[in-house]
């Protein structure tokens, strides 16, 4: 008689495939934080991370990018992992545009996006 070995099947294959890398990353993040003496709570950390936003403002060919203020332990966790946050405000060189509408003082473009960390 052979022993019964239950088969492990995921009802939703994709989340199960992503679970292992996610748990590995969470374990590594926890290890890096503990090395720096941090013990962040996950839910507040995720909430603070989601608050990070980046806005790009374009006017007359000038482009300025700004990000929201870092709150909670997000900044410390970024430091612990060796990931640099972008500067609060950065100005890119002016763009040259052939369009006549770029001289219109009302021509301002604002773009909001989640923050991208620098590596």
Tab-separated table of N, CA and C in Angstrom:
chain	number	residue	atom	x	y	z
A	1	UNK	N	0.845	-1.176	0.000
A	1	UNK	CA	0.000	0.000	0.000
A	1	UNK	C	0.890	1.239	0.000
A	2	UNK	N	0.567	2.203	-0.858
A	2	UNK	CA	1.342	3.435	-0.968
A	2	UNK	C	0.747	4.514	-0.066
A	3	UNK	N	1.619	5.352	0.518
A	3	UNK	CA	1.079	6.431	1.364
A	3	UNK	C	0.399	7.489	0.494
A	4	UNK	N	-0.589	8.084	1.043
A	4	UNK	CA	-1.300	9.147	0.328
A	4	UNK	C	-0.562	10.474	0.534
A	5	UNK	N	-0.155	11.096	-0.539
A	5	UNK	CA	0.499	12.397	-0.481
A	5	UNK	C	-0.457	13.408	-1.084
A	6	UNK	N	-0.971	14.290	-0.268
A	6	UNK	CA	-1.931	15.256	-0.821
A	6	UNK	C	-1.250	16.181	-1.819
A	7	UNK	N	-1.931	16.434	-2.886
A	7	UNK	CA	-1.369	17.352	-3.883
A	7	UNK	C	-1.689	18.780	-3.472
A	8	UNK	N	-0.739	19.630	-3.718
A	8	UNK	CA	-0.924	21.041	-3.398
A	8	UNK	C	-1.285	21.750	-4.688
A	9	UNK	N	-2.483	22.238	-4.748
A	9	UNK	CA	-2.936	22.948	-5.943
A	9	UNK	C	-3.474	24.309	-5.526
A	10	UNK	N	-3.067	25.281	-6.266
A	10	UNK	CA	-3.583	26.626	-5.999
A	10	UNK	C	-4.862	26.820	-6.791
A	11	UNK	N	-5.817	27.407	-6.164
A	11	UNK	CA	-7.044	27.721	-6.878
A	11	UNK	C	-6.783	28.841	-7.882
A	12	UNK	N	-5.880	29.743	-7.507
A	12	UNK	CA	-5.503	30.860	-8.365
A	12	UNK	C	-3.996	30.768	-8.600
A	13	UNK	N	-3.570	30.204	-9.708
A	13	UNK	CA	-2.140	29.939	-9.913
A	13	UNK	C	-1.247	31.176	-9.858
A	14	UNK	N	-1.647	32.278	-10.428
A	14	UNK	CA	-0.758	33.442	-10.468
A	14	UNK	C	-0.427	33.988	-9.077
A	15	UNK	N	-1.405	34.190	-8.199
A	15	UNK	CA	-1.031	34.677	-6.865
A	15	UNK	C	-0.097	33.714	-6.137
A	16	UNK	N	-0.280	32.416	-6.336
A	16	UNK	CA	0.596	31.447	-5.673
A	16	UNK	C	2.017	31.548	-6.210
A	17	UNK	N	2.154	31.795	-7.497
A	17	UNK	CA	3.478	31.933	-8.094
A	17	UNK	C	4.156	33.189	-7.557
A	18	UNK	N	3.396	34.252	-7.342
A	18	UNK	CA	3.959	35.510	-6.841
A	18	UNK	C	4.201	35.485	-5.344
A	19	UNK	N	3.608	34.556	-4.636
A	19	UNK	CA	3.701	34.526	-3.190
A	19	UNK	C	5.124	34.268	-2.709
A	20	UNK	N	5.824	33.340	-3.340
A	20	UNK	CA	7.179	33.002	-2.899
A	20	UNK	C	8.130	34.188	-3.036
A	21	UNK	N	8.202	34.863	-4.208
A	21	UNK	CA	9.080	36.038	-4.274
A	21	UNK	C	8.664	37.136	-3.308
A	22	UNK	N	7.363	37.322	-3.107
A	22	UNK	CA	6.895	38.366	-2.186
A	22	UNK	C	7.325	38.054	-0.758
A	23	UNK	N	7.208	36.806	-0.355
A	23	UNK	CA	7.628	36.429	0.996
A	23	UNK	C	9.145	36.542	1.152
A	24	UNK	N	9.878	36.199	0.095
A	24	UNK	CA	11.334	36.323	0.132
A	24	UNK	C	11.736	37.783	0.278
A	25	UNK	N	11.079	38.671	-0.471
A	25	UNK	CA	11.375	40.097	-0.372
A	25	UNK	C	11.003	40.644	0.999
A	26	UNK	N	9.867	40.214	1.527
A	26	UNK	CA	9.443	40.675	2.854
A	26	UNK	C	10.446	40.222	3.918
A	27	UNK	N	10.926	39.007	3.799
A	27	UNK	CA	11.906	38.486	4.762
A	27	UNK	C	13.211	39.277	4.673
A	28	UNK	N	13.648	39.572	3.462
A	28	UNK	CA	14.888	40.343	3.273
A	28	UNK	C	14.722	41.768	3.792
A	29	UNK	N	13.578	42.371	3.545
A	29	UNK	CA	13.315	43.722	4.046
A	29	UNK	C	13.328	43.735	5.576
A	30	UNK	N	12.719	42.733	6.174
A	30	UNK	CA	12.720	42.623	7.634
A	30	UNK	C	14.148	42.487	8.158
A	31	UNK	N	14.952	41.670	7.501
A	31	UNK	CA	16.346	41.474	7.926
A	31	UNK	C	17.135	42.772	7.840
A	32	UNK	N	16.996	43.489	6.729
A	32	UNK	CA	17.721	44.752	6.561
A	32	UNK	C	17.291	45.782	7.602
A	33	UNK	N	16.005	45.832	7.886
A	33	UNK	CA	15.506	46.773	8.898
A	33	UNK	C	16.035	46.411	10.281
A	34	UNK	N	16.049	45.129	10.613
A	34	UNK	CA	16.539	44.699	11.923
A	34	UNK	C	18.021	45.007	12.089
A	35	UNK	N	18.794	44.904	11.003
A	35	UNK	CA	20.212	45.258	11.065
A	35	UNK	C	20.408	46.721	11.436
A	36	UNK	N	19.477	47.572	11.044
A	36	UNK	CA	19.550	49.009	11.347
A	36	UNK	C	18.775	49.374	12.607
A	37	UNK	N	18.261	48.378	13.322
A	37	UNK	CA	17.534	48.634	14.555
A	37	UNK	C	16.108	49.102	14.353
A	38	UNK	N	15.534	48.839	13.186
A	38	UNK	CA	14.157	49.244	12.894
A	38	UNK	C	13.221	48.053	13.021
A	39	UNK	N	12.031	48.315	13.495
A	39	UNK	CA	10.987	47.301	13.548
A	39	UNK	C	9.682	47.922	13.067
A	40	UNK	N	9.599	48.224	11.766
A	40	UNK	CA	8.388	48.889	11.270
A	40	UNK	C	7.194	47.933	11.249
A	41	UNK	N	6.036	48.493	11.475
A	41	UNK	CA	4.799	47.728	11.340
A	41	UNK	C	4.373	47.813	9.888
A	42	UNK	N	3.962	46.690	9.318
A	42	UNK	CA	3.726	46.615	7.878
A	42	UNK	C	2.617	47.529	7.395
A	43	UNK	N	1.458	47.512	8.022
A	43	UNK	CA	0.344	48.299	7.492
A	43	UNK	C	0.627	49.802	7.499
A	44	UNK	N	1.113	50.384	8.611
A	44	UNK	CA	1.457	51.813	8.562
A	44	UNK	C	2.567	52.110	7.553
A	45	UNK	N	3.510	51.182	7.406
A	45	UNK	CA	4.598	51.376	6.440
A	45	UNK	C	4.050	51.424	5.018
A	46	UNK	N	3.145	50.517	4.689
A	46	UNK	CA	2.546	50.503	3.351
A	46	UNK	C	1.704	51.754	3.109
A	47	UNK	N	1.002	52.201	4.141
A	47	UNK	CA	0.200	53.425	4.011
A	47	UNK	C	1.095	54.630	3.750
A	48	UNK	N	2.197	54.728	4.499
A	48	UNK	CA	3.130	55.840	4.308
A	48	UNK	C	3.777	55.772	2.928
A	49	UNK	N	4.099	54.574	2.479
A	49	UNK	CA	4.697	54.416	1.147
A	49	UNK	C	3.718	54.859	0.064
A	50	UNK	N	2.446	54.514	0.229
A	50	UNK	CA	1.438	54.896	-0.768
A	50	UNK	C	1.210	56.400	-0.810
A	51	UNK	N	1.548	57.111	0.267
A	51	UNK	CA	1.400	58.570	0.292
A	51	UNK	C	2.466	59.276	-0.540
A	52	UNK	N	3.569	58.589	-0.820
A	52	UNK	CA	4.626	59.209	-1.617
A	52	UNK	C	4.126	59.416	-3.041
A	53	UNK	N	4.143	60.642	-3.490
A	53	UNK	CA	3.695	60.998	-4.828
A	53	UNK	C	4.740	61.888	-5.480
A	54	UNK	N	4.718	61.909	-6.775
A	54	UNK	CA	5.624	62.742	-7.548
A	54	UNK	C	4.787	63.568	-8.521
A	55	UNK	N	5.084	64.853	-8.627
A	55	UNK	CA	4.370	65.725	-9.555
A	55	UNK	C	5.376	66.378	-10.489
A	56	UNK	N	5.062	66.385	-11.771
A	56	UNK	CA	5.896	67.043	-12.773
A	56	UNK	C	5.112	68.214	-13.341
A	57	UNK	N	5.724	69.385	-13.321
A	57	UNK	CA	5.075	70.601	-13.802
A	57	UNK	C	5.864	71.110	-14.999
A	58	UNK	N	5.160	71.318	-16.106
A	58	UNK	CA	5.791	71.835	-17.322
A	58	UNK	C	5.145	73.165	-17.681
A	59	UNK	N	5.987	74.170	-17.936
A	59	UNK	CA	5.487	75.478	-18.371
A	59	UNK	C	6.571	76.152	-19.199
A	60	UNK	N	6.208	76.565	-20.373
A	60	UNK	CA	7.118	77.264	-21.274
A	60	UNK	C	8.437	76.500	-21.478
A	61	UNK	N	8.359	75.205	-21.565
A	61	UNK	CA	9.555	74.401	-21.795
A	61	UNK	C	10.329	74.053	-20.541
A	62	UNK	N	10.009	74.689	-19.404
A	62	UNK	CA	10.677	74.366	-18.140
A	62	UNK	C	9.954	73.196	-17.477
A	63	UNK	N	10.718	72.283	-16.920
A	63	UNK	CA	10.143	71.105	-16.277
A	63	UNK	C	10.682	71.010	-14.847
A	64	UNK	N	9.769	70.987	-13.889
A	64	UNK	CA	10.140	70.848	-12.477
A	64	UNK	C	9.410	69.622	-11.936
A	65	UNK	N	10.154	68.781	-11.216
A	65	UNK	CA	9.569	67.607	-10.583
A	65	UNK	C	9.703	67.756	-9.074
A	66	UNK	N	8.622	67.483	-8.370
A	66	UNK	CA	8.613	67.567	-6.914
A	66	UNK	C	7.970	66.309	-6.351
A	67	UNK	N	8.304	65.985	-5.122
A	67	UNK	CA	7.685	64.831	-4.476
A	67	UNK	C	7.136	65.239	-3.121
A	68	UNK	N	6.231	64.428	-2.620
A	68	UNK	CA	5.639	64.705	-1.319
A	68	UNK	C	6.653	64.443	-0.211
A	69	UNK	N	6.361	64.989	0.952
A	69	UNK	CA	7.220	64.821	2.116
A	69	UNK	C	7.167	63.369	2.595
A	70	UNK	N	8.290	62.856	3.046
A	70	UNK	CA	8.359	61.495	3.573
A	70	UNK	C	7.857	61.506	5.011
A	71	UNK	N	6.899	60.627	5.321
A	71	UNK	CA	6.358	60.573	6.675
A	71	UNK	C	6.527	59.167	7.241
A	72	UNK	N	6.418	59.064	8.552
A	72	UNK	CA	6.534	57.766	9.206
A	72	UNK	C	7.946	57.202	9.087
A	73	UNK	N	8.026	55.876	8.982
A	73	UNK	CA	9.327	55.219	8.908
A	73	UNK	C	9.770	54.905	7.484
A	74	UNK	N	9.049	55.391	6.501
A	74	UNK	CA	9.394	55.086	5.111
A	74	UNK	C	10.811	55.522	4.776
A	75	UNK	N	11.200	56.714	5.168
A	75	UNK	CA	12.541	57.209	4.873
A	75	UNK	C	13.615	56.326	5.480
A	76	UNK	N	13.408	55.912	6.724
A	76	UNK	CA	14.375	55.036	7.387
A	76	UNK	C	14.454	53.666	6.725
A	77	UNK	N	13.314	53.153	6.271
A	77	UNK	CA	13.303	51.854	5.596
A	77	UNK	C	14.013	51.960	4.247
A	78	UNK	N	13.790	53.054	3.526
A	78	UNK	CA	14.506	53.255	2.262
A	78	UNK	C	16.013	53.286	2.506
A	79	UNK	N	16.436	53.991	3.555
A	79	UNK	CA	17.863	54.053	3.894
A	79	UNK	C	18.403	52.675	4.252
A	80	UNK	N	17.647	51.913	5.024
A	80	UNK	CA	18.084	50.584	5.447
A	80	UNK	C	18.295	49.657	4.258
A	81	UNK	N	17.508	49.850	3.213
A	81	UNK	CA	17.626	48.987	2.035
A	81	UNK	C	18.619	49.520	1.013
A	82	UNK	N	19.133	50.721	1.252
A	82	UNK	CA	20.106	51.293	0.317
A	82	UNK	C	19.473	51.937	-0.899
A	83	UNK	N	18.187	52.265	-0.810
A	83	UNK	CA	17.479	52.904	-1.921
A	83	UNK	C	17.381	54.392	-1.630
A	84	UNK	N	17.854	55.205	-2.566
A	84	UNK	CA	17.830	56.659	-2.386
A	84	UNK	C	16.519	57.231	-2.921
A	85	UNK	N	15.909	58.079	-2.127
A	85	UNK	CA	14.718	58.790	-2.598
A	85	UNK	C	15.160	59.929	-3.509
A	86	UNK	N	14.370	60.269	-4.504
A	86	UNK	CA	14.714	61.421	-5.341
A	86	UNK	C	14.659	62.713	-4.533
A	87	UNK	N	15.290	63.746	-5.034
A	87	UNK	CA	15.293	65.048	-4.365
A	87	UNK	C	13.867	65.575	-4.235
A	88	UNK	N	13.641	66.439	-3.224
A	88	UNK	CA	12.308	67.028	-3.042
A	88	UNK	C	11.873	67.799	-4.284
A	89	UNK	N	12.791	68.565	-4.848
A	89	UNK	CA	12.503	69.342	-6.055
A	89	UNK	C	13.689	69.194	-6.994
A	90	UNK	N	13.404	68.913	-8.244
A	90	UNK	CA	14.470	68.869	-9.245
A	90	UNK	C	13.988	69.567	-10.508
A	91	UNK	N	14.893	70.312	-11.105
A	91	UNK	CA	14.557	71.062	-12.314
A	91	UNK	C	15.360	70.491	-13.470
A	92	UNK	N	14.655	70.164	-14.534
A	92	UNK	CA	15.310	69.640	-15.721
A	92	UNK	C	15.646	70.802	-16.654
A	93	UNK	N	16.621	70.608	-17.533
A	93	UNK	CA	16.939	71.672	-18.494
A	93	UNK	C	15.715	72.010	-19.335
A	94	UNK	N	15.586	73.274	-19.753
A	94	UNK	CA	14.424	73.678	-20.556
A	94	UNK	C	14.339	72.867	-21.842
A	95	UNK	N	13.124	72.558	-22.228
A	95	UNK	CA	12.876	71.845	-23.482
A	95	UNK	C	12.616	72.858	-24.578
A	96	UNK	N	13.035	72.562	-25.747
A	96	UNK	CA	12.726	73.434	-26.884
A	96	UNK	C	11.497	72.872	-27.568
A	97	UNK	N	10.548	73.741	-27.807
A	97	UNK	CA	9.303	73.315	-28.445
A	97	UNK	C	9.061	74.161	-29.683
A	98	UNK	N	8.583	73.519	-30.711
A	98	UNK	CA	8.260	74.220	-31.945
A	98	UNK	C	6.858	74.809	-31.896
A	99	UNK	N	6.073	74.348	-30.936
A	99	UNK	CA	4.686	74.775	-30.839
A	99	UNK	C	4.590	76.220	-30.371
A	100	UNK	N	3.717	76.997	-30.998
A	100	UNK	CA	3.498	78.387	-30.608
A	100	UNK	C	2.714	78.463	-29.307
A	101	UNK	N	1.974	77.389	-28.975
A	101	UNK	CA	1.153	77.428	-27.773
A	101	UNK	C	2.004	77.384	-26.499
A	102	UNK	N	3.298	77.030	-26.615
A	102	UNK	CA	4.133	76.960	-25.417
A	102	UNK	C	4.417	78.338	-24.835
A	103	UNK	N	4.191	79.402	-25.605
A	103	UNK	CA	4.396	80.750	-25.088
A	103	UNK	C	3.157	81.274	-24.373
A	104	UNK	N	2.059	80.565	-24.462
A	104	UNK	CA	0.827	80.944	-23.788
A	104	UNK	C	1.009	80.779	-22.281
A	105	UNK	N	0.792	81.846	-21.470
A	105	UNK	CA	1.008	81.734	-20.022
A	105	UNK	C	0.070	80.732	-19.354
A	106	UNK	N	-1.019	80.374	-20.012
A	106	UNK	CA	-1.948	79.407	-19.430
A	106	UNK	C	-1.540	77.968	-19.755
A	107	UNK	N	-0.490	77.790	-20.527
A	107	UNK	CA	-0.063	76.455	-20.940
A	107	UNK	C	0.807	75.815	-19.853
A	108	UNK	N	0.154	75.209	-18.871
A	108	UNK	CA	0.844	74.532	-17.779
A	108	UNK	C	0.355	73.093	-17.752
A	109	UNK	N	1.282	72.144	-17.704
A	109	UNK	CA	0.934	70.729	-17.641
A	109	UNK	C	1.426	70.186	-16.309
A	110	UNK	N	0.532	69.575	-15.551
A	110	UNK	CA	0.898	68.967	-14.271
A	110	UNK	C	0.594	67.481	-14.362
A	111	UNK	N	1.575	66.659	-14.031
A	111	UNK	CA	1.417	65.213	-14.069
A	111	UNK	C	1.702	64.641	-12.690
A	112	UNK	N	0.794	63.849	-12.151
A	112	UNK	CA	0.981	63.195	-10.859
A	112	UNK	C	1.227	61.716	-11.090
A	113	UNK	N	2.143	61.143	-10.324
A	113	UNK	CA	2.451	59.722	-10.448
A	113	UNK	C	2.984	59.200	-9.129
A	114	UNK	N	2.892	57.867	-8.923
A	114	UNK	CA	3.530	57.296	-7.735
A	114	UNK	C	5.030	57.538	-7.794
A	115	UNK	N	5.639	57.642	-6.648
A	115	UNK	CA	7.080	57.934	-6.565
A	115	UNK	C	7.892	56.760	-7.076
A	116	UNK	N	8.937	57.061	-7.865
A	116	UNK	CA	9.897	56.054	-8.311
A	116	UNK	C	11.183	56.285	-7.560
A	117	UNK	N	11.642	55.312	-6.858
A	117	UNK	CA	12.882	55.448	-6.088
A	117	UNK	C	14.098	55.334	-7.008
A	118	UNK	N	15.169	55.996	-6.619
A	118	UNK	CA	16.426	55.915	-7.367
A	118	UNK	C	17.229	54.751	-6.816
A	119	UNK	N	17.914	54.042	-7.673
A	119	UNK	CA	18.742	52.912	-7.202
A	119	UNK	C	20.191	53.299	-7.234
